[in-house]
Coordinates of C-alpha atoms in Angstrom, one line a residue:
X7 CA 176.7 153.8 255.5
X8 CA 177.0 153.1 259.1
X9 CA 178.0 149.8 260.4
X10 CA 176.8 148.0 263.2
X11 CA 179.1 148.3 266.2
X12 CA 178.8 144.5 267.4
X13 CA 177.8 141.2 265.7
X14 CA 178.6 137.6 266.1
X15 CA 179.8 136.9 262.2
X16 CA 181.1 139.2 259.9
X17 CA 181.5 138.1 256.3
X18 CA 184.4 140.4 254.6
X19 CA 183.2 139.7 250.8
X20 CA 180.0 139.5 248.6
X21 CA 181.1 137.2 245.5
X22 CA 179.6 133.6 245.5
X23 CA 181.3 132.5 248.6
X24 CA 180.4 135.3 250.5
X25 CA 176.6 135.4 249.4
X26 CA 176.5 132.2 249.8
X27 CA 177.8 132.1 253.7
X28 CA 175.0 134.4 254.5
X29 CA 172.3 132.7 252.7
X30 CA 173.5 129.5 254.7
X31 CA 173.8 131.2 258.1
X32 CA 169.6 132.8 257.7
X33 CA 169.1 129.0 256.5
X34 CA 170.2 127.9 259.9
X35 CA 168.4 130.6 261.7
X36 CA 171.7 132.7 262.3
X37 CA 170.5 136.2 261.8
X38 CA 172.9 138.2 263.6
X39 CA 175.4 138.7 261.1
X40 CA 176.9 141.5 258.8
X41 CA 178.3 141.2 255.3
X42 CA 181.0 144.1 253.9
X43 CA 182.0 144.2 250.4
X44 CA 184.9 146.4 249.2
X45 CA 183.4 148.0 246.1
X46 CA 180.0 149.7 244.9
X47 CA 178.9 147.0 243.1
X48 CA 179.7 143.4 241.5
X49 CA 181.6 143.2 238.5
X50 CA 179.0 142.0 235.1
X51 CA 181.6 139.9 233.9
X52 CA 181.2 136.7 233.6
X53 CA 184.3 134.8 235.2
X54 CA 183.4 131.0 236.5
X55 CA 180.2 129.9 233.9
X56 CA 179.6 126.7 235.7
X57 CA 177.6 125.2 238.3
X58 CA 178.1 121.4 238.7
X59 CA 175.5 119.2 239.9
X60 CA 177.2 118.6 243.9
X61 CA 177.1 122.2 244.3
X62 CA 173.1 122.5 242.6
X63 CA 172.7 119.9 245.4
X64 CA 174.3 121.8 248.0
X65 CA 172.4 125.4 247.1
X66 CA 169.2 123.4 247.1
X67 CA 169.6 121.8 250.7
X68 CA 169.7 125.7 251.7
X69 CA 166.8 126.3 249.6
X70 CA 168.5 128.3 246.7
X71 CA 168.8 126.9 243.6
X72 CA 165.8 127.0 242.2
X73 CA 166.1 130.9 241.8
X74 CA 169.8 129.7 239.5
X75 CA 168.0 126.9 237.5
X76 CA 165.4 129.3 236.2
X77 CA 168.5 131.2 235.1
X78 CA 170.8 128.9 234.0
X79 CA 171.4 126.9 230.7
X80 CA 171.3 122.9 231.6
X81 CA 174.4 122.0 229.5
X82 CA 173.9 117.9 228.9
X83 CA 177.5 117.5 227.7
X84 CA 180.7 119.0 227.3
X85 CA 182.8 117.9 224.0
X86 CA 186.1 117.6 223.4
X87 CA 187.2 118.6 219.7
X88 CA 190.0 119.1 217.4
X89 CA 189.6 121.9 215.2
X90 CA 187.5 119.4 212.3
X91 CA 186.6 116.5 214.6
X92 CA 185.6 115.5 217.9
X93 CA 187.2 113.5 220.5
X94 CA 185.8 113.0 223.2
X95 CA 182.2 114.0 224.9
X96 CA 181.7 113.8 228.6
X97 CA 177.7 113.1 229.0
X98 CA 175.9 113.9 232.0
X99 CA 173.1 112.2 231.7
X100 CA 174.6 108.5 233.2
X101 CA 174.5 111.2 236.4
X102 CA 170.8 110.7 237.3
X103 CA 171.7 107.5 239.3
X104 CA 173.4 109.7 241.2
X105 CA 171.5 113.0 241.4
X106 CA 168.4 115.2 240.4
X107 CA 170.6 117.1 238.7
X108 CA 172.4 115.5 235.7
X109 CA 174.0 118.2 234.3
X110 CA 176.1 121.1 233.9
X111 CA 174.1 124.1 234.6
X112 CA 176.0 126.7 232.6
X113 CA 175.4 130.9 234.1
X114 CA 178.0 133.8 234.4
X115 CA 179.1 134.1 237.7
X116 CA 178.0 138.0 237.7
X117 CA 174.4 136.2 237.1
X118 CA 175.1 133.9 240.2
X119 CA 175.8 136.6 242.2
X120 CA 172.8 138.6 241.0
X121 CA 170.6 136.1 242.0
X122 CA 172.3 135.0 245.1
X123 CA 172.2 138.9 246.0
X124 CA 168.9 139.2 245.1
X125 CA 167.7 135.8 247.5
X126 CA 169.3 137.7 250.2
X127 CA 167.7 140.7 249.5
X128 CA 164.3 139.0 249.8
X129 CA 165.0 137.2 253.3
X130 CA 165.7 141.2 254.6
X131 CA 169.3 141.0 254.0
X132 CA 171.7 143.9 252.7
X133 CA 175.1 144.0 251.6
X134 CA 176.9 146.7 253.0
X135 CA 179.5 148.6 250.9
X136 CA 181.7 150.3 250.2
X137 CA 183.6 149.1 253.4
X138 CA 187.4 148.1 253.2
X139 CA 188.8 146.1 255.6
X140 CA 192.3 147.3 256.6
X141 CA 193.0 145.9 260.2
X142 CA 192.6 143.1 263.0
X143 CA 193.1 143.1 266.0
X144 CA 191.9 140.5 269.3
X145 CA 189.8 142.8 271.7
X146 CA 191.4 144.0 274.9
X147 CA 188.4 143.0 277.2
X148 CA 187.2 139.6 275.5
X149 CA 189.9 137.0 274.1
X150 CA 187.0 135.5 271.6
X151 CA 186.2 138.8 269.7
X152 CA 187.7 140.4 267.2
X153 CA 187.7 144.2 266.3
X154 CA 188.0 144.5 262.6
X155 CA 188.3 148.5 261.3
X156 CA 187.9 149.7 258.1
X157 CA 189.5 152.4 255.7
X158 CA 186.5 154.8 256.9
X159 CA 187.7 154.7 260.5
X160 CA 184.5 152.6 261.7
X161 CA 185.0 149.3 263.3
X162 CA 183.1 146.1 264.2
X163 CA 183.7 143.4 267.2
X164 CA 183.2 140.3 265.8
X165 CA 183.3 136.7 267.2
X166 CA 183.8 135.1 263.7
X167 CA 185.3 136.8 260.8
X168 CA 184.8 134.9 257.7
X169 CA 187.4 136.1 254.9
X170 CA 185.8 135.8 251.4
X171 CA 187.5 138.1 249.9
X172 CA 189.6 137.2 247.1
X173 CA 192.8 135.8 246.0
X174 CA 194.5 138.9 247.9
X175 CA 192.4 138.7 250.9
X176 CA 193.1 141.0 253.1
X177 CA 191.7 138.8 255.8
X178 CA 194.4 136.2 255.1
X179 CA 197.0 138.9 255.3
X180 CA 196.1 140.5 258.2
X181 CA 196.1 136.8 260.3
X182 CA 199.2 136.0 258.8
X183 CA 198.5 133.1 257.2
X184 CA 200.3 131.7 254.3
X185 CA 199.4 131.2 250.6
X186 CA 201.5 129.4 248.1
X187 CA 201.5 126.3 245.6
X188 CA 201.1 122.7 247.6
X189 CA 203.8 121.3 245.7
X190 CA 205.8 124.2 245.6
X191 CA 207.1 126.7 243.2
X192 CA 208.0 126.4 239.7
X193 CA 204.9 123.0 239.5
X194 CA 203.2 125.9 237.2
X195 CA 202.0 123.9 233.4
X196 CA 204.0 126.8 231.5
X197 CA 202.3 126.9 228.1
X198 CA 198.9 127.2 230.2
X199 CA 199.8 129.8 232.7
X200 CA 198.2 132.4 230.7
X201 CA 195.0 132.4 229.7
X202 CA 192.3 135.1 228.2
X203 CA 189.0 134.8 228.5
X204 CA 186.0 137.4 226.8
X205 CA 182.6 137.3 226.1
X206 CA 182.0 138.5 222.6
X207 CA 179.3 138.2 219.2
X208 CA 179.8 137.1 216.1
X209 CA 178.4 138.9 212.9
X210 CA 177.2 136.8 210.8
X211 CA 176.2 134.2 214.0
X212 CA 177.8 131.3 214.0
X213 CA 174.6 128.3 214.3
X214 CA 175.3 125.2 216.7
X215 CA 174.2 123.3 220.1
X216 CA 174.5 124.6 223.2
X217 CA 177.4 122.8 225.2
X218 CA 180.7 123.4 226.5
X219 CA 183.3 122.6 223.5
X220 CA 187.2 122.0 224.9
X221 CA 189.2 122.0 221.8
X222 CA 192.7 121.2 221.8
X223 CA 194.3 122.5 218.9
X224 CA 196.3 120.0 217.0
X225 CA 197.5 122.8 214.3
X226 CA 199.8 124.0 216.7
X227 CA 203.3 122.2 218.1
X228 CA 202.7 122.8 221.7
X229 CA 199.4 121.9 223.4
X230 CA 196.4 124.4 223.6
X231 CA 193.2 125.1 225.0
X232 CA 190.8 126.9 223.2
X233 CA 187.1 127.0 225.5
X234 CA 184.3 127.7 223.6
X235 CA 180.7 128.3 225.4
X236 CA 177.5 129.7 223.1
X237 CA 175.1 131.6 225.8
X238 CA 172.5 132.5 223.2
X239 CA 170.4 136.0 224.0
X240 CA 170.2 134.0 227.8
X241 CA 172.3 136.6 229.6
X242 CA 172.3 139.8 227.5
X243 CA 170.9 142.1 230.4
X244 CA 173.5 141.2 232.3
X245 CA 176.0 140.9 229.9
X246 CA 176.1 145.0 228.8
X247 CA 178.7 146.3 226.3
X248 CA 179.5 149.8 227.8
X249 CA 175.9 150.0 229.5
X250 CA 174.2 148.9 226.5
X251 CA 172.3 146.1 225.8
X252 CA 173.1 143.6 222.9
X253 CA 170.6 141.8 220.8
X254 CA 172.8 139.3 219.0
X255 CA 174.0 135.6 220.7
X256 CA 176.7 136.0 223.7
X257 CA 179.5 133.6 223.7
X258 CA 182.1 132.9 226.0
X259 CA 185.9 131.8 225.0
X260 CA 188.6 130.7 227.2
X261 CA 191.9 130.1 225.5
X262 CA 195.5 129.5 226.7
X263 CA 197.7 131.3 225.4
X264 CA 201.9 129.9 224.5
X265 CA 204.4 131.7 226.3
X266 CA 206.1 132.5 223.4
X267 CA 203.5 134.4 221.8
X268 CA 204.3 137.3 224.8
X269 CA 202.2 138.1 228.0
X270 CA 198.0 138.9 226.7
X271 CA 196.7 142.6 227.7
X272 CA 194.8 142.7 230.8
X273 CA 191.7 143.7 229.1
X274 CA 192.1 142.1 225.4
X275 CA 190.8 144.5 222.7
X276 CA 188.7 143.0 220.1
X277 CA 191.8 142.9 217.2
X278 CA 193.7 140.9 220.2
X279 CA 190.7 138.3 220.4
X280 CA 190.2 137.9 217.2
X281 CA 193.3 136.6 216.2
X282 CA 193.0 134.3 219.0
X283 CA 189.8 132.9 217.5
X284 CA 191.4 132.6 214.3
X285 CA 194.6 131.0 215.7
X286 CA 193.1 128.3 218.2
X287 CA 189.1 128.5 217.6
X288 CA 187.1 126.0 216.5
X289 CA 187.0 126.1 212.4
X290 CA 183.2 127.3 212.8
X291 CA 184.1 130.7 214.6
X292 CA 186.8 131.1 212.6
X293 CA 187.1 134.3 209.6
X294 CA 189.9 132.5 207.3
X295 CA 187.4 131.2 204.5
X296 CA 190.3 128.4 204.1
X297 CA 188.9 126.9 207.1
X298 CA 185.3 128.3 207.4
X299 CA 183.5 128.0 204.4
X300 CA 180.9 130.5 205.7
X301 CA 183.7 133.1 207.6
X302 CA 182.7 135.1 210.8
X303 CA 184.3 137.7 212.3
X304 CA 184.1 138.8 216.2
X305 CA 181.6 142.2 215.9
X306 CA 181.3 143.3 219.9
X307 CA 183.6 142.4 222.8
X308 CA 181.8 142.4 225.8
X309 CA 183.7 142.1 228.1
X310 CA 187.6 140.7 228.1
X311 CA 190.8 139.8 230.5
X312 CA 194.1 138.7 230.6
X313 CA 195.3 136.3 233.2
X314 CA 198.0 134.2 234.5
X315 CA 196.6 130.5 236.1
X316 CA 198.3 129.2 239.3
X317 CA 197.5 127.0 242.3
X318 CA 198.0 128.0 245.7
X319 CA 196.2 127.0 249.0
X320 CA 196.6 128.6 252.4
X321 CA 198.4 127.2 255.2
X322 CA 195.0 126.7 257.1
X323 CA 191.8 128.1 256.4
X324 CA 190.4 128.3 260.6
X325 CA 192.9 130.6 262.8
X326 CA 192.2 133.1 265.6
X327 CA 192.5 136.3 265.9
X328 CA 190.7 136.6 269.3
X329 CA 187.6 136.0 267.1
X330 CA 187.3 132.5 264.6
X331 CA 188.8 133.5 261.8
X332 CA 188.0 131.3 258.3
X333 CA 189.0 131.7 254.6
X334 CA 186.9 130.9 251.9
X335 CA 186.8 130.6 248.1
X336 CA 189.9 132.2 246.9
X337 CA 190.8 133.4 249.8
X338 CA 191.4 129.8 250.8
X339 CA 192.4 128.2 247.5
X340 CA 193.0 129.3 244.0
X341 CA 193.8 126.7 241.1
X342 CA 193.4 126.3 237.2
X343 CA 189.6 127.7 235.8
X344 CA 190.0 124.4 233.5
X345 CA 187.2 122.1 235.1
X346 CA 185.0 124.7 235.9
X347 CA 186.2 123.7 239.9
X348 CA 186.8 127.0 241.8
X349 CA 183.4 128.6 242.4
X350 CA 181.8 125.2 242.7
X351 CA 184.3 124.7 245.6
X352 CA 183.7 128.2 247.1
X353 CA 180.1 127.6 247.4
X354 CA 180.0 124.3 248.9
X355 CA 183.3 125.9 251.5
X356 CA 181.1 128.2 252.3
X357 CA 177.6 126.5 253.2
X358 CA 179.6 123.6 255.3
X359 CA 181.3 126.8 257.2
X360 CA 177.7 128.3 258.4
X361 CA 176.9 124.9 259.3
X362 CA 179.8 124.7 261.2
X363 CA 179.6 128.3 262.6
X364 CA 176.0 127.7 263.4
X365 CA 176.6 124.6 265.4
X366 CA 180.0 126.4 267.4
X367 CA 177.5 129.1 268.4
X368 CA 174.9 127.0 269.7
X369 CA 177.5 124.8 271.9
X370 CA 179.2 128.6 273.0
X371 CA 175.4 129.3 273.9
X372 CA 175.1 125.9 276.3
X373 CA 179.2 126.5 277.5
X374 CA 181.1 129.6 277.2
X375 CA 184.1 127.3 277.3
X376 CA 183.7 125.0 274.7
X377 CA 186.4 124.2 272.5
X378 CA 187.4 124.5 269.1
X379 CA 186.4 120.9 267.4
X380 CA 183.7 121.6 265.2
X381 CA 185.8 124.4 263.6
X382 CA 188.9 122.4 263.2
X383 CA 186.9 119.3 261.7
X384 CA 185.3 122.0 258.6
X385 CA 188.9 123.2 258.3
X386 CA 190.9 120.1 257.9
X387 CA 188.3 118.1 255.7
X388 CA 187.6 121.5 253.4
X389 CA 191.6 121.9 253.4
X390 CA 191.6 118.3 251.9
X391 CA 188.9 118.8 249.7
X392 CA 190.8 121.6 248.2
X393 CA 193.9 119.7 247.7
X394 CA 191.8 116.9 245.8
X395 CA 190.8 119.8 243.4
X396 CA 194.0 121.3 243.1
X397 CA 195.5 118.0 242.2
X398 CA 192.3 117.3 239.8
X399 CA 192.9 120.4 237.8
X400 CA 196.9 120.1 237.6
X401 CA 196.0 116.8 235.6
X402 CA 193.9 118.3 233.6
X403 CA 196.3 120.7 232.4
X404 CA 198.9 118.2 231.8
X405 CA 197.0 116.8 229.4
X406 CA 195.8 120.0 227.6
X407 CA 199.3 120.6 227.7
X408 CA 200.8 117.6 226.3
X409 CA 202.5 118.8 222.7
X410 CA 202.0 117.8 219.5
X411 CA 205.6 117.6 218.1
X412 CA 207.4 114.1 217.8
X413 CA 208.4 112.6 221.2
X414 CA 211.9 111.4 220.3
X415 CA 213.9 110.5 217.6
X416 CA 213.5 106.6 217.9
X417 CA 209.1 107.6 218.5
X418 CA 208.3 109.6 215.6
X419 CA 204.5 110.5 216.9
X420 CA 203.6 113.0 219.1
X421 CA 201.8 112.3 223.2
X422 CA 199.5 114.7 222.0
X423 CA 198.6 112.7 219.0
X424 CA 198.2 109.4 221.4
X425 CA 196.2 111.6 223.7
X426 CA 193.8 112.5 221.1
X427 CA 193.7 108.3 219.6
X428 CA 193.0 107.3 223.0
X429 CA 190.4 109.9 223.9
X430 CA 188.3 109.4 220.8
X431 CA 189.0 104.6 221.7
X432 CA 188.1 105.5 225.6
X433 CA 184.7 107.9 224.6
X434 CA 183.0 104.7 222.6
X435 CA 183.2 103.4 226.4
X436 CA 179.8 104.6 228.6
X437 CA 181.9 103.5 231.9
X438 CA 184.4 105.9 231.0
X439 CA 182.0 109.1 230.2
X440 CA 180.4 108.3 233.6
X441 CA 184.0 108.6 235.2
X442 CA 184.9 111.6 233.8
X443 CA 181.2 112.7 234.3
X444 CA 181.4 112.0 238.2
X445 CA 184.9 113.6 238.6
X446 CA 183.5 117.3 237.3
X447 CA 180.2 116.6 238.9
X448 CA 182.0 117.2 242.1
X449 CA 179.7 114.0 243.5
X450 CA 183.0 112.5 244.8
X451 CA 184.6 115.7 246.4
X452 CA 181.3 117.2 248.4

């Protein structure tokens, strides 16, 4: 498809962060814009499965949430479990002081995307792919634009460029900016730097509530997580197994997976999950009859991958290039998917950017010459809002992580075992649900 020879922003990208950019910039009456993706079509799996209530606030001050809540599953609480008993549960509810939305508002992200495309869609607006960045460069008759060509030889002059393309942004590359760990190598949680994570059924269906169940496995001497998420029939026509639509309950697993066990496959097969299930799962999932009375046994896998989990954060998210160039989403800042943080993060980056952007192009409109501030405010205070998260998520794996052998000769209990005691004395207190409550809300980190 032929691109457009000239426009003011070009948004390299068409996940959340991207979609959500161009939703923001029509929002603000910026229409003359373009948005690239690099592939046919988004991806139905489901990645990120959480929206948190700060970013259900910021969609709806752009006027698109309500196309996500009709979507969405409104989880009011997300437990915290052994495999026989529970630990903790963080409860949303003490929330409504705070916002309309008290609660977790669980959705695959290739659901988010769909509806987020389709919003755009209805406001006249097309994605246009395939189109693969694979150069910048500042134009030789104007210092503030940018000409951006792609691997099909066509190229666009740009004024901003906003990189939302990915962990291996090409964008970020190409302007040279940096990408690494905040604290520095080696700060990686080791026995939760792999993960896998697949949608699958049961046969028979396992039979419980909807909500997000953490359970940290105390069968095993080191610490792990084991993410647990039952979707119902909700998302079945977007969740297709090999094009084909599923009829049974969709659930979604996340689980860590010990280093010494060996690196998971890239794409899990269904013998793989499984035993995963059966090793860390909660007892109810589970096909040993020792610890299910009533045994199931994983039927179809969805969808499945393999991962290793990391931080990293680039040097700066606003540079030029001739043109403004920004990073957003994971382009800017990748961390931990414990917390259900990252696309929550992305989305509110990205409206605060076309706010930004919006505002930079007005002032250019009234002086050709005005300077940079309003850029370099959105990058340094989303910079630090990334940092918080990074630094809220690396907590949160050090306590997943913390094992369950003995501590020391002379302290013959485990600081996995005191975790778990003081989890399930702390949850009889309603101040401290509300403070766990406000820190995932993302209420405090806007």
């Amino acid at each position: 498809m032929s691109l457009p020879e000239n426009t003011t922003v070009l948004i390299v990208g068409a996940g959340p962060a991207g979609l959500t950019a161009a939703l923001a910039l029509v929002h603000n009456g910026c229409h003359d814009f373009v948005i690239v993706d690099a592939v046919d079509e988004g991806s139905n799996s489901s990645r990120a499965v959480a929206i948190h209530c700060a970013t259900i606030e910021a969609l709806a001050s752009i006027d698109v949430a309500d196309g996500l809540l009709s979507q969405g599953i409104k989880g009011k609480s997300i437990r915290i479990l052994s495999r026989s008993s529970q630990l903790f549960e963080v409860k949303f509810d003490p929330l409504k002081k705070h916002s309309a939305h008290p609660y977790a508002l669980f959705i695959p992200q290739c659901v988010t995307e769909l509806v987020l495309m389709q919003k755009l869609q209805s406001l006249g607006v097309q994605v246009q792919r395939p189109h693969r960045v694979v150069g910048m460069k500042q134009n030789e008759k104007d210092s503030r634009v940018t000409d951006v060509s792609f691997e099909d030889g066509q190229v666009i002059s740009a004024r901003y460029v906003i990189g939302a393309d990915g962990a291996r942004s090409i964008v970020r590359t190409i302007a040279g900016i940096g990408f690494s760990d905040p604290e520095g190598p080696h700060t990686v949680n080791e026995e939760l730097a792999q993960m896998i994570s697949a949608d699958i059924t049961f046969e028979p269906e396992p039979v419980g509530p909807v909500t997000l169940q953490g359970h940290l496995n105390a069968e095993v001497f080191s610490g792990n997580l084991f993410i647990f998420l039952p979707f119902g029939n909700h998302f079945n026509a977007q969740l297709l197994r090999d094009g084909k639509l599923t009829t049974k309950s969709t659930f979604r697993i996340l689980c860590s997976i010990p280093i010494k066990n060996g690196e998971p496959p890239r794409a899990p097969p269904k013998e793989y999950i499984q035993n995963v299930v059966d090793a860390y799962g909660p007892a109810c999932i589970s096909s040993d009859p020792s610890l299910n009375p009533k045994p199931v046994k994983v039927d179809q896998l969805v969808w499945s991958t393999g991962f290793r989990t990391h931080s990293a954060i680039a040097d700066r998210i606003f540079s030029r290039l001739g043109a403004a160039i920004f990073l957003v989403g994971d382009a800017a800042h990748i961390h931990s998917p414990i917390g259900g943080q990252g696309m929550n993060l992305a989305i509110r980056d990205a409206i605060f950017l076309a706010d930004a952007v919006t505002k930079h192009i007005q002032a250019s409109a009234e002086n050709p010459d005005v300077d940079d501030t309003i850029l370099q405010e959105f990058a340094e205070a989303r910079h630090a809002r990334a940092l918080e998260v990074i630094g809220f998520t690396k907590t949160l794996l050090k306590l997943g992580n913390l094992p369950y052998d003995s501590y020391a000769w002379w302290m013959p209990v485990s600081l996995a075992s005191i975790r778990d005691l003081v989890l399930r004395i702390l949850g009889g207190f309603d101040f401290v649900q509300s403070k766990v409550a406000w820190g995932l809300s993302g209420l405090g980190r806007r």
